[in-house]
Amino acid sequence: MIYIFCAPSGSGKSTMVKHLLTRYPNKFELSISCTTRAPRGQEVDGREYYFISPADFEQRIRKGDFIEYEQVYEGLYYGTLRSEIDRIEHEGRAVIFDVDVKGGINLKRILGERATSIFVCPPSIEELSRRLHARGDTSEEMIEKRLAKATIEMEDAKHFDIQLVNNDLESAFANLDKIVEAHMNA
Ligand code: ADP
Ligand code: 5GP
């Protein structure tokens, strides 16, 4: 099984993915994307991303290595490697994709029934603002930009198989468990 997770920044996508990885050990694995941005903080090449040069990225585009790729931020490219699906499925685990909303819609279009696409929604833009402020790692200017982007991204929720509202955390976890357990038992 393949799961595609998308959400406006701060909606709780990482929280949901982390929940799956800990609640079901050895059942899921995150696909590692390529990016041309530099590593941040404790990030390690081959763990969070494959950090590659723009020239390398272009060569991989030409070779057809990517299922999809996107200039997510100005001048910074992110791409999903075809080889990740094979690698993770070979280990007998379900694949998790964590990509931007456009990339998620593209992946679902390409993978069809093989994938379940999940859009993690905040209960409201006001609550999203509260969470981004509470997380304390994003500047006021970036928060304003992300809230404006979130309002637009919410329009795309309807293109996803599942809209998972992350209001009360325990209820959101329970709803997610129900979705994946239905697939595991199918
Ligand atoms: P994303 O990966 O979508 O950017 P995160 O998972 O980092 O979002 O969540 C953003 C912040 O909101 C984090 O500080 C997280 O702990 C908090 N958070 C996530 N879900 C909830 C929730 N249901 N209620 C309150 N706070 C939440
Ligand atoms: P960050 O730089 O914060 O790690 O990620 C920025 C954004 O890029 C996030 O929304 C993340 O989901 C998205 N992203 C990461 N990998 C890919 C990918 O392979 N394709 C696309 N389209 N987006 C990606």
JSON list of C-alpha atoms and ligand atoms in Angstrom, two decimals:
[
{"chain": "A", "resi": 1, "resn": "MET", "atom": "CA", "xyz": [0.00, 0.00, 0.00]},
{"chain": "A", "resi": 2, "resn": "ILE", "atom": "CA", "xyz": [1.08, 3.55, -0.65]},
{"chain": "A", "resi": 3, "resn": "TYR", "atom": "CA", "xyz": [0.00, 6.59, 1.39]},
{"chain": "A", "resi": 4, "resn": "ILE", "atom": "CA", "xyz": [0.37, 10.15, 0.17]},
{"chain": "A", "resi": 5, "resn": "PHE", "atom": "CA", "xyz": [0.27, 12.78, 2.94]},
{"chain": "A", "resi": 6, "resn": "CYS", "atom": "CA", "xyz": [-0.24, 16.45, 2.17]},
{"chain": "A", "resi": 7, "resn": "ALA", "atom": "CA", "xyz": [-1.25, 19.44, 4.26]},
{"chain": "A", "resi": 8, "resn": "PRO", "atom": "CA", "xyz": [-0.82, 23.15, 4.68]},
{"chain": "A", "resi": 9, "resn": "SER", "atom": "CA", "xyz": [2.26, 23.75, 6.84]},
{"chain": "A", "resi": 10, "resn": "GLY", "atom": "CA", "xyz": [1.43, 23.43, 10.55]},
{"chain": "A", "resi": 11, "resn": "SER", "atom": "CA", "xyz": [-1.69, 21.28, 10.09]},
{"chain": "A", "resi": 12, "resn": "GLY", "atom": "CA", "xyz": [-0.11, 18.27, 11.78]},
{"chain": "A", "resi": 13, "resn": "LYS", "atom": "CA", "xyz": [1.17, 16.20, 8.85]},
{"chain": "A", "resi": 14, "resn": "SER", "atom": "CA", "xyz": [4.47, 15.32, 10.58]},
{"chain": "A", "resi": 15, "resn": "THR", "atom": "CA", "xyz": [2.56, 14.49, 13.76]},
{"chain": "A", "resi": 16, "resn": "MET", "atom": "CA", "xyz": [0.31, 12.06, 11.83]},
{"chain": "A", "resi": 17, "resn": "VAL", "atom": "CA", "xyz": [3.20, 10.41, 9.98]},
{"chain": "A", "resi": 18, "resn": "LYS", "atom": "CA", "xyz": [5.22, 10.06, 13.20]},
{"chain": "A", "resi": 19, "resn": "HIS", "atom": "CA", "xyz": [2.20, 8.45, 14.85]},
{"chain": "A", "resi": 20, "resn": "LEU", "atom": "CA", "xyz": [2.00, 5.77, 12.12]},
{"chain": "A", "resi": 21, "resn": "LEU", "atom": "CA", "xyz": [5.72, 5.02, 12.28]},
{"chain": "A", "resi": 22, "resn": "THR", "atom": "CA", "xyz": [5.65, 4.51, 16.07]},
{"chain": "A", "resi": 23, "resn": "ARG", "atom": "CA", "xyz": [2.22, 2.89, 16.46]},
{"chain": "A", "resi": 24, "resn": "TYR", "atom": "CA", "xyz": [2.97, 0.28, 13.75]},
{"chain": "A", "resi": 25, "resn": "PRO", "atom": "CA", "xyz": [6.71, -0.51, 13.91]},
{"chain": "A", "resi": 26, "resn": "ASN", "atom": "CA", "xyz": [8.18, -1.99, 10.70]},
{"chain": "A", "resi": 27, "resn": "LYS", "atom": "CA", "xyz": [4.92, -1.56, 8.78]},
{"chain": "A", "resi": 28, "resn": "PHE", "atom": "CA", "xyz": [5.60, 1.82, 7.16]},
{"chain": "A", "resi": 29, "resn": "GLU", "atom": "CA", "xyz": [8.57, 3.64, 5.73]},
{"chain": "A", "resi": 30, "resn": "LEU", "atom": "CA", "xyz": [8.97, 7.19, 4.48]},
{"chain": "A", "resi": 31, "resn": "SER", "atom": "CA", "xyz": [10.08, 7.64, 0.91]},
{"chain": "A", "resi": 32, "resn": "ILE", "atom": "CA", "xyz": [13.24, 9.75, 0.74]},
{"chain": "A", "resi": 33, "resn": "SER", "atom": "CA", "xyz": [13.09, 12.49, -1.88]},
{"chain": "A", "resi": 34, "resn": "CYS", "atom": "CA", "xyz": [15.90, 14.29, -3.68]},
{"chain": "A", "resi": 35, "resn": "THR", "atom": "CA", "xyz": [16.28, 18.00, -3.08]},
{"chain": "A", "resi": 36, "resn": "THR", "atom": "CA", "xyz": [18.61, 20.78, -4.18]},
{"chain": "A", "resi": 37, "resn": "ARG", "atom": "CA", "xyz": [18.23, 22.66, -0.88]},
{"chain": "A", "resi": 38, "resn": "ALA", "atom": "CA", "xyz": [21.00, 22.48, 1.71]},
{"chain": "A", "resi": 39, "resn": "PRO", "atom": "CA", "xyz": [20.63, 20.23, 4.79]},
{"chain": "A", "resi": 40, "resn": "ARG", "atom": "CA", "xyz": [19.16, 21.97, 7.88]},
{"chain": "A", "resi": 41, "resn": "GLY", "atom": "CA", "xyz": [20.15, 21.35, 11.48]},
{"chain": "A", "resi": 42, "resn": "GLN", "atom": "CA", "xyz": [20.70, 17.65, 12.18]},
{"chain": "A", "resi": 43, "resn": "GLU", "atom": "CA", "xyz": [19.58, 16.46, 8.73]},
{"chain": "A", "resi": 44, "resn": "VAL", "atom": "CA", "xyz": [21.70, 13.69, 7.19]},
{"chain": "A", "resi": 45, "resn": "ASP", "atom": "CA", "xyz": [22.12, 12.88, 3.49]},
{"chain": "A", "resi": 46, "resn": "GLY", "atom": "CA", "xyz": [20.17, 9.70, 2.70]},
{"chain": "A", "resi": 47, "resn": "ARG", "atom": "CA", "xyz": [18.02, 9.97, 5.82]},
{"chain": "A", "resi": 48, "resn": "GLU", "atom": "CA", "xyz": [15.76, 13.05, 5.48]},
{"chain": "A", "resi": 49, "resn": "TYR", "atom": "CA", "xyz": [16.63, 13.64, 1.81]},
{"chain": "A", "resi": 50, "resn": "TYR", "atom": "CA", "xyz": [19.21, 12.86, -0.81]},
{"chain": "A", "resi": 51, "resn": "PHE", "atom": "CA", "xyz": [20.83, 16.30, -0.99]},
{"chain": "A", "resi": 52, "resn": "ILE", "atom": "CA", "xyz": [22.07, 16.74, -4.56]},
{"chain": "A", "resi": 53, "resn": "SER", "atom": "CA", "xyz": [23.33, 19.58, -6.78]},
{"chain": "A", "resi": 54, "resn": "PRO", "atom": "CA", "xyz": [21.10, 21.30, -9.37]},
{"chain": "A", "resi": 55, "resn": "ALA", "atom": "CA", "xyz": [23.22, 19.67, -12.14]},
{"chain": "A", "resi": 56, "resn": "ASP", "atom": "CA", "xyz": [22.67, 16.20, -10.63]},
{"chain": "A", "resi": 57, "resn": "PHE", "atom": "CA", "xyz": [18.97, 16.93, -10.27]},
{"chain": "A", "resi": 58, "resn": "GLU", "atom": "CA", "xyz": [18.69, 17.91, -13.94]},
{"chain": "A", "resi": 59, "resn": "GLN", "atom": "CA", "xyz": [20.54, 14.77, -15.00]},
{"chain": "A", "resi": 60, "resn": "ARG", "atom": "CA", "xyz": [18.11, 12.65, -12.98]},
{"chain": "A", "resi": 61, "resn": "ILE", "atom": "CA", "xyz": [15.16, 14.41, -14.62]},
{"chain": "A", "resi": 62, "resn": "ARG", "atom": "CA", "xyz": [16.61, 13.52, -18.03]},
{"chain": "A", "resi": 63, "resn": "LYS", "atom": "CA", "xyz": [17.14, 9.90, -16.98]},
{"chain": "A", "resi": 64, "resn": "GLY", "atom": "CA", "xyz": [13.47, 9.70, -15.90]},
{"chain": "A", "resi": 65, "resn": "ASP", "atom": "CA", "xyz": [14.34, 8.85, -12.30]},
{"chain": "A", "resi": 66, "resn": "PHE", "atom": "CA", "xyz": [11.48, 10.92, -10.84]},
{"chain": "A", "resi": 67, "resn": "ILE", "atom": "CA", "xyz": [7.80, 9.99, -10.65]},
{"chain": "A", "resi": 68, "resn": "GLU", "atom": "CA", "xyz": [7.17, 13.68, -10.08]},
{"chain": "A", "resi": 69, "resn": "TYR", "atom": "CA", "xyz": [9.28, 16.71, -9.29]},
{"chain": "A", "resi": 70, "resn": "GLU", "atom": "CA", "xyz": [8.45, 20.24, -8.37]},
{"chain": "A", "resi": 71, "resn": "GLN", "atom": "CA", "xyz": [10.05, 23.58, -7.75]},
{"chain": "A", "resi": 72, "resn": "VAL", "atom": "CA", "xyz": [8.42, 23.82, -4.32]},
{"chain": "A", "resi": 73, "resn": "TYR", "atom": "CA", "xyz": [10.17, 27.06, -3.36]},
{"chain": "A", "resi": 74, "resn": "GLU", "atom": "CA", "xyz": [11.82, 29.55, -5.69]},
{"chain": "A", "resi": 75, "resn": "GLY", "atom": "CA", "xyz": [14.96, 27.93, -7.08]},
{"chain": "A", "resi": 76, "resn": "LEU", "atom": "CA", "xyz": [14.65, 24.80, -4.92]},
{"chain": "A", "resi": 77, "resn": "TYR", "atom": "CA", "xyz": [13.70, 21.49, -6.46]},
{"chain": "A", "resi": 78, "resn": "TYR", "atom": "CA", "xyz": [12.21, 18.41, -4.80]},
{"chain": "A", "resi": 79, "resn": "GLY", "atom": "CA", "xyz": [11.63, 15.09, -6.56]},
{"chain": "A", "resi": 80, "resn": "THR", "atom": "CA", "xyz": [10.13, 11.69, -5.76]},
{"chain": "A", "resi": 81, "resn": "LEU", "atom": "CA", "xyz": [12.34, 8.82, -6.91]},
{"chain": "A", "resi": 82, "resn": "ARG", "atom": "CA", "xyz": [10.72, 5.83, -8.63]},
{"chain": "A", "resi": 83, "resn": "SER", "atom": "CA", "xyz": [13.31, 3.60, -6.98]},
{"chain": "A", "resi": 84, "resn": "GLU", "atom": "CA", "xyz": [11.94, 4.43, -3.49]},
{"chain": "A", "resi": 85, "resn": "ILE", "atom": "CA", "xyz": [8.70, 2.51, -4.10]},
{"chain": "A", "resi": 86, "resn": "ASP", "atom": "CA", "xyz": [10.67, -0.61, -5.12]},
{"chain": "A", "resi": 87, "resn": "ARG", "atom": "CA", "xyz": [13.09, -0.26, -2.20]},
{"chain": "A", "resi": 88, "resn": "ILE", "atom": "CA", "xyz": [10.35, 0.06, 0.44]},
{"chain": "A", "resi": 89, "resn": "GLU", "atom": "CA", "xyz": [7.99, -2.52, -1.07]},
{"chain": "A", "resi": 90, "resn": "HIS", "atom": "CA", "xyz": [10.90, -4.95, -1.28]},
{"chain": "A", "resi": 91, "resn": "GLU", "atom": "CA", "xyz": [11.21, -4.60, 2.50]},
{"chain": "A", "resi": 92, "resn": "GLY", "atom": "CA", "xyz": [7.53, -5.55, 2.77]},
{"chain": "A", "resi": 93, "resn": "ARG", "atom": "CA", "xyz": [6.48, -2.17, 4.12]},
{"chain": "A", "resi": 94, "resn": "ALA", "atom": "CA", "xyz": [3.89, 0.39, 3.09]},
{"chain": "A", "resi": 95, "resn": "VAL", "atom": "CA", "xyz": [5.28, 3.53, 1.46]},
{"chain": "A", "resi": 96, "resn": "ILE", "atom": "CA", "xyz": [4.59, 6.98, 2.91]},
{"chain": "A", "resi": 97, "resn": "PHE", "atom": "CA", "xyz": [5.04, 10.03, 0.69]},
{"chain": "A", "resi": 98, "resn": "ASP", "atom": "CA", "xyz": [5.30, 13.44, 2.34]},
{"chain": "A", "resi": 99, "resn": "VAL", "atom": "CA", "xyz": [5.12, 15.93, -0.50]},
{"chain": "A", "resi": 100, "resn": "ASP", "atom": "CA", "xyz": [3.61, 19.34, -1.24]},
{"chain": "A", "resi": 101, "resn": "VAL", "atom": "CA", "xyz": [-0.03, 19.57, -2.31]},
{"chain": "A", "resi": 102, "resn": "LYS", "atom": "CA", "xyz": [0.69, 19.82, -6.05]},
{"chain": "A", "resi": 103, "resn": "GLY", "atom": "CA", "xyz": [3.08, 16.85, -5.87]},
{"chain": "A", "resi": 104, "resn": "GLY", "atom": "CA", "xyz": [0.49, 14.85, -3.94]},
{"chain": "A", "resi": 105, "resn": "ILE", "atom": "CA", "xyz": [-2.18, 15.42, -6.57]},
{"chain": "A", "resi": 106, "resn": "ASN", "atom": "CA", "xyz": [0.29, 14.41, -9.30]},
{"chain": "A", "resi": 107, "resn": "LEU", "atom": "CA", "xyz": [1.36, 11.26, -7.44]},
{"chain": "A", "resi": 108, "resn": "LYS", "atom": "CA", "xyz": [-2.26, 10.19, -6.91]},
{"chain": "A", "resi": 109, "resn": "ARG", "atom": "CA", "xyz": [-3.02, 10.75, -10.59]},
{"chain": "A", "resi": 110, "resn": "ILE", "atom": "CA", "xyz": [-0.04, 8.58, -11.58]},
{"chain": "A", "resi": 111, "resn": "LEU", "atom": "CA", "xyz": [-0.39, 5.82, -8.95]},
{"chain": "A", "resi": 112, "resn": "GLY", "atom": "CA", "xyz": [-4.20, 5.59, -9.04]},
{"chain": "A", "resi": 113, "resn": "GLU", "atom": "CA", "xyz": [-5.74, 2.79, -6.97]},
{"chain": "A", "resi": 114, "resn": "ARG", "atom": "CA", "xyz": [-2.34, 1.72, -5.60]},
{"chain": "A", "resi": 115, "resn": "ALA", "atom": "CA", "xyz": [-2.27, 4.84, -3.44]},
{"chain": "A", "resi": 116, "resn": "THR", "atom": "CA", "xyz": [-4.48, 6.47, -0.82]},
{"chain": "A", "resi": 117, "resn": "SER", "atom": "CA", "xyz": [-4.10, 10.24, -0.69]},
{"chain": "A", "resi": 118, "resn": "ILE", "atom": "CA", "xyz": [-4.71, 11.93, 2.65]},
{"chain": "A", "resi": 119, "resn": "PHE", "atom": "CA", "xyz": [-5.09, 15.67, 3.16]},
{"chain": "A", "resi": 120, "resn": "VAL", "atom": "CA", "xyz": [-4.53, 16.71, 6.77]},
{"chain": "A", "resi": 121, "resn": "CYS", "atom": "CA", "xyz": [-6.78, 19.71, 7.46]},
{"chain": "A", "resi": 122, "resn": "PRO", "atom": "CA", "xyz": [-6.47, 22.15, 10.33]},
{"chain": "A", "resi": 123, "resn": "PRO", "atom": "CA", "xyz": [-9.80, 22.83, 12.09]},
{"chain": "A", "resi": 124, "resn": "SER", "atom": "CA", "xyz": [-9.52, 26.48, 10.97]},
{"chain": "A", "resi": 125, "resn": "ILE", "atom": "CA", "xyz": [-6.98, 29.05, 9.77]},
{"chain": "A", "resi": 126, "resn": "GLU", "atom": "CA", "xyz": [-7.15, 30.72, 13.23]},
{"chain": "A", "resi": 127, "resn": "GLU", "atom": "CA", "xyz": [-6.16, 27.45, 14.92]},
{"chain": "A", "resi": 128, "resn": "LEU", "atom": "CA", "xyz": [-3.40, 26.92, 12.34]},
{"chain": "A", "resi": 129, "resn": "SER", "atom": "CA", "xyz": [-2.05, 30.36, 13.23]},
{"chain": "A", "resi": 130, "resn": "ARG", "atom": "CA", "xyz": [-2.14, 29.47, 16.96]},
{"chain": "A", "resi": 131, "resn": "ARG", "atom": "CA", "xyz": [-0.20, 26.23, 16.33]},
{"chain": "A", "resi": 132, "resn": "LEU", "atom": "CA", "xyz": [2.44, 27.85, 14.16]},
{"chain": "A", "resi": 133, "resn": "HIS", "atom": "CA", "xyz": [2.98, 30.50, 16.84]},
{"chain": "A", "resi": 134, "resn": "ALA", "atom": "CA", "xyz": [3.06, 27.85, 19.60]},
{"chain": "A", "resi": 135, "resn": "ARG", "atom": "CA", "xyz": [5.61, 25.72, 17.70]},
{"chain": "A", "resi": 136, "resn": "GLY", "atom": "CA", "xyz": [7.94, 28.69, 18.03]},
{"chain": "A", "resi": 137, "resn": "ASP", "atom": "CA", "xyz": [10.31, 27.88, 15.16]},
{"chain": "A", "resi": 138, "resn": "THR", "atom": "CA", "xyz": [8.90, 30.14, 12.44]},
{"chain": "A", "resi": 139, "resn": "SER", "atom": "CA", "xyz": [9.22, 33.93, 12.06]},
{"chain": "A", "resi": 140, "resn": "GLU", "atom": "CA", "xyz": [6.12, 36.16, 12.03]},
{"chain": "A", "resi": 141, "resn": "GLU", "atom": "CA", "xyz": [6.73, 36.97, 8.35]},
{"chain": "A", "resi": 142, "resn": "MET", "atom": "CA", "xyz": [6.93, 33.27, 7.42]},
{"chain": "A", "resi": 143, "resn": "ILE", "atom": "CA", "xyz": [3.81, 32.51, 9.47]},
{"chain": "A", "resi": 144, "resn": "GLU", "atom": "CA", "xyz": [1.85, 35.15, 7.55]},
{"chain": "A", "resi": 145, "resn": "LYS", "atom": "CA", "xyz": [3.11, 33.69, 4.23]},
{"chain": "A", "resi": 146, "resn": "ARG", "atom": "CA", "xyz": [2.19, 30.14, 5.28]},
{"chain": "A", "resi": 147, "resn": "LEU", "atom": "CA", "xyz": [-1.30, 31.19, 6.41]},
{"chain": "A", "resi": 148, "resn": "ALA", "atom": "CA", "xyz": [-1.93, 32.89, 3.06]},
{"chain": "A", "resi": 149, "resn": "LYS", "atom": "CA", "xyz": [-0.67, 29.77, 1.24]},
{"chain": "A", "resi": 150, "resn": "ALA", "atom": "CA", "xyz": [-2.77, 27.51, 3.51]},
{"chain": "A", "resi": 151, "resn": "THR", "atom": "CA", "xyz": [-5.96, 29.35, 2.57]},
{"chain": "A", "resi": 152, "resn": "ILE", "atom": "CA", "xyz": [-5.24, 28.59, -1.11]},
{"chain": "A", "resi": 153, "resn": "GLU", "atom": "CA", "xyz": [-4.11, 25.00, -0.46]},
{"chain": "A", "resi": 154, "resn": "MET", "atom": "CA", "xyz": [-7.33, 24.21, 1.42]},
{"chain": "A", "resi": 155, "resn": "GLU", "atom": "CA", "xyz": [-9.10, 24.57, -1.94]},
{"chain": "A", "resi": 156, "resn": "ASP", "atom": "CA", "xyz": [-7.29, 21.43, -3.09]},
{"chain": "A", "resi": 157, "resn": "ALA", "atom": "CA", "xyz": [-8.47, 19.23, -0.20]},
{"chain": "A", "resi": 158, "resn": "LYS", "atom": "CA", "xyz": [-11.32, 17.96, -2.38]},
{"chain": "A", "resi": 159, "resn": "HIS", "atom": "CA", "xyz": [-8.87, 16.28, -4.77]},
{"chain": "A", "resi": 160, "resn": "PHE", "atom": "CA", "xyz": [-7.73, 13.86, -2.05]},
{"chain": "A", "resi": 161, "resn": "ASP", "atom": "CA", "xyz": [-9.24, 10.46, -1.19]},
{"chain": "A", "resi": 162, "resn": "ILE", "atom": "CA", "xyz": [-9.46, 11.37, 2.49]},
{"chain": "A", "resi": 163, "resn": "GLN", "atom": "CA", "xyz": [-9.72, 14.68, 4.35]},
{"chain": "A", "resi": 164, "resn": "LEU", "atom": "CA", "xyz": [-8.40, 14.00, 7.84]},
{"chain": "A", "resi": 165, "resn": "VAL", "atom": "CA", "xyz": [-9.41, 16.85, 10.15]},
{"chain": "A", "resi": 166, "resn": "ASN", "atom": "CA", "xyz": [-6.82, 17.30, 12.88]},
{"chain": "A", "resi": 167, "resn": "ASN", "atom": "CA", "xyz": [-8.80, 18.99, 15.63]},
{"chain": "A", "resi": 168, "resn": "ASP", "atom": "CA", "xyz": [-8.62, 16.81, 18.72]},
{"chain": "A", "resi": 169, "resn": "LEU", "atom": "CA", "xyz": [-5.33, 14.92, 18.36]},
{"chain": "A", "resi": 170, "resn": "GLU", "atom": "CA", "xyz": [-6.49, 11.59, 19.79]},
{"chain": "A", "resi": 171, "resn": "SER", "atom": "CA", "xyz": [-9.56, 11.54, 17.50]},
{"chain": "A", "resi": 172, "resn": "ALA", "atom": "CA", "xyz": [-7.38, 12.28, 14.47]},
{"chain": "A", "resi": 173, "resn": "PHE", "atom": "CA", "xyz": [-5.03, 9.41, 15.43]},
{"chain": "A", "resi": 174, "resn": "ALA", "atom": "CA", "xyz": [-8.00, 7.07, 15.90]},
{"chain": "A", "resi": 175, "resn": "ASN", "atom": "CA", "xyz": [-9.42, 8.01, 12.50]},
{"chain": "A", "resi": 176, "resn": "LEU", "atom": "CA", "xyz": [-6.05, 7.43, 10.84]},
{"chain": "A", "resi": 177, "resn": "ASP", "atom": "CA", "xyz": [-5.68, 4.05, 12.59]},
{"chain": "A", "resi": 178, "resn": "LYS", "atom": "CA", "xyz": [-9.07, 3.02, 11.23]},
{"chain": "A", "resi": 179, "resn": "ILE", "atom": "CA", "xyz": [-8.02, 3.91, 7.67]},
{"chain": "A", "resi": 180, "resn": "VAL", "atom": "CA", "xyz": [-4.74, 1.97, 7.71]},
{"chain": "A", "resi": 181, "resn": "GLU", "atom": "CA", "xyz": [-6.10, -0.99, 9.64]},
{"chain": "A", "resi": 182, "resn": "ALA", "atom": "CA", "xyz": [-8.89, -1.38, 7.07]},
{"chain": "A", "resi": 183, "resn": "HIS", "atom": "CA", "xyz": [-6.14, -1.77, 4.42]},
{"chain": "A", "resi": 184, "resn": "MET", "atom": "CA", "xyz": [-4.02, -4.11, 6.57]},
{"chain": "A", "resi": 185, "resn": "ASN", "atom": "CA", "xyz": [-6.98, -6.42, 7.13]},
{"chain": "A", "resi": 186, "resn": "ALA", "atom": "CA", "xyz": [-8.20, -6.33, 3.52]},
{"chain": "B", "resi": 1, "resn": "ADP", "atom": "P1", "xyz": [3.17, 20.02, 9.78]},
{"chain": "B", "resi": 1, "resn": "ADP", "atom": "O1", "xyz": [4.06, 18.79, 9.67]},
{"chain": "B", "resi": 1, "resn": "ADP", "atom": "O2", "xyz": [1.89, 19.84, 9.02]},
{"chain": "B", "resi": 1, "resn": "ADP", "atom": "O3", "xyz": [3.86, 21.31, 9.43]},
{"chain": "B", "resi": 1, "resn": "ADP", "atom": "P2", "xyz": [3.29, 19.55, 12.67]},
{"chain": "B", "resi": 1, "resn": "ADP", "atom": "O4", "xyz": [2.97, 18.09, 12.77]},
{"chain": "B", "resi": 1, "resn": "ADP", "atom": "O5", "xyz": [4.71, 19.98, 12.87]},
{"chain": "B", "resi": 1, "resn": "ADP", "atom": "O6", "xyz": [2.72, 20.17, 11.30]},
{"chain": "B", "resi": 1, "resn": "ADP", "atom": "O7", "xyz": [2.33, 20.31, 13.71]},
{"chain": "B", "resi": 1, "resn": "ADP", "atom": "C1", "xyz": [2.40, 21.73, 13.91]},
{"chain": "B", "resi": 1, "resn": "ADP", "atom": "C2", "xyz": [2.36, 22.05, 15.43]},
{"chain": "B", "resi": 1, "resn": "ADP", "atom": "O8", "xyz": [1.03, 21.80, 15.93]},
{"chain": "B", "resi": 1, "resn": "ADP", "atom": "C3", "xyz": [3.30, 21.17, 16.26]},
{"chain": "B", "resi": 1, "resn": "ADP", "atom": "O9", "xyz": [3.83, 21.96, 17.29]},
{"chain": "B", "resi": 1, "resn": "ADP", "atom": "C4", "xyz": [2.39, 20.06, 16.79]},
{"chain": "B", "resi": 1, "resn": "ADP", "atom": "O10", "xyz": [2.86, 19.53, 18.00]},
{"chain": "B", "resi": 1, "resn": "ADP", "atom": "C5", "xyz": [1.05, 20.82, 16.98]},
{"chain": "B", "resi": 1, "resn": "ADP", "atom": "N1", "xyz": [-0.15, 19.98, 16.80]},
{"chain": "B", "resi": 1, "resn": "ADP", "atom": "C6", "xyz": [-0.34, 18.98, 15.89]},
{"chain": "B", "resi": 1, "resn": "ADP", "atom": "N2", "xyz": [-1.58, 18.46, 16.00]},
{"chain": "B", "resi": 1, "resn": "ADP", "atom": "C7", "xyz": [-2.21, 19.15, 16.98]},
{"chain": "B", "resi": 1, "resn": "ADP", "atom": "C8", "xyz": [-3.53, 19.08, 17.56]},
{"chain": "B", "resi": 1, "resn": "ADP", "atom": "N3", "xyz": [-4.46, 18.22, 17.15]},
{"chain": "B", "resi": 1, "resn": "ADP", "atom": "N4", "xyz": [-3.81, 19.94, 18.55]},
{"chain": "B", "resi": 1, "resn": "ADP", "atom": "C9", "xyz": [-2.89, 20.85, 19.00]},
{"chain": "B", "resi": 1, "resn": "ADP", "atom": "N5", "xyz": [-1.63, 20.97, 18.50]},
{"chain": "B", "resi": 1, "resn": "ADP", "atom": "C10", "xyz": [-1.28, 20.13, 17.49]},
{"chain": "B", "resi": 2, "resn": "5GP", "atom": "P1", "xyz": [11.25, 21.03, 3.53]},
{"chain": "B", "resi": 2, "resn": "5GP", "atom": "O1", "xyz": [12.24, 21.84, 2.76]},
{"chain": "B", "resi": 2, "resn": "5GP", "atom": "O2", "xyz": [10.62, 21.83, 4.66]},
{"chain": "B", "resi": 2, "resn": "5GP", "atom": "O3", "xyz": [11.81, 19.71, 3.98]},
{"chain": "B", "resi": 2, "resn": "5GP", "atom": "O4", "xyz": [10.05, 20.65, 2.55]},
{"chain": "B", "resi": 2, "resn": "5GP", "atom": "C1", "xyz": [9.37, 21.63, 1.87]},
{"chain": "B", "resi": 2, "resn": "5GP", "atom": "C2", "xyz": [8.17, 21.05, 1.15]},
{"chain": "B", "resi": 2, "resn": "5GP", "atom": "O5", "xyz": [8.57, 20.18, 0.10]},
{"chain": "B", "resi": 2, "resn": "5GP", "atom": "C3", "xyz": [7.23, 20.22, 2.05]},
{"chain": "B", "resi": 2, "resn": "5GP", "atom": "O6", "xyz": [5.89, 20.64, 1.78]},
{"chain": "B", "resi": 2, "resn": "5GP", "atom": "C4", "xyz": [7.46, 18.81, 1.58]},
{"chain": "B", "resi": 2, "resn": "5GP", "atom": "O7", "xyz": [6.29, 18.01, 1.76]},
{"chain": "B", "resi": 2, "resn": "5GP", "atom": "C5", "xyz": [7.74, 19.04, 0.10]},
{"chain": "B", "resi": 2, "resn": "5GP", "atom": "N1", "xyz": [8.43, 17.91, -0.55]},
{"chain": "B", "resi": 2, "resn": "5GP", "atom": "C6", "xyz": [9.39, 17.11, -0.02]},
{"chain": "B", "resi": 2, "resn": "5GP", "atom": "N2", "xyz": [9.78, 16.18, -0.92]},
{"chain": "B", "resi": 2, "resn": "5GP", "atom": "C7", "xyz": [9.04, 16.39, -2.04]},
{"chain": "B", "resi": 2, "resn": "5GP", "atom": "C8", "xyz": [8.96, 15.73, -3.32]},
{"chain": "B", "resi": 2, "resn": "5GP", "atom": "O8", "xyz": [9.66, 14.77, -3.63]},
{"chain": "B", "resi": 2, "resn": "5GP", "atom": "N3", "xyz": [8.08, 16.25, -4.22]},
{"chain": "B", "resi": 2, "resn": "5GP", "atom": "C9", "xyz": [7.29, 17.33, -3.94]},
{"chain": "B", "resi": 2, "resn": "5GP", "atom": "N4", "xyz": [6.44, 17.74, -4.89]},
{"chain": "B", "resi": 2, "resn": "5GP", "atom": "N5", "xyz": [7.33, 17.96, -2.76]},
{"chain": "B", "resi": 2, "resn": "5GP", "atom": "C10", "xyz": [8.19, 17.50, -1.81]}
]
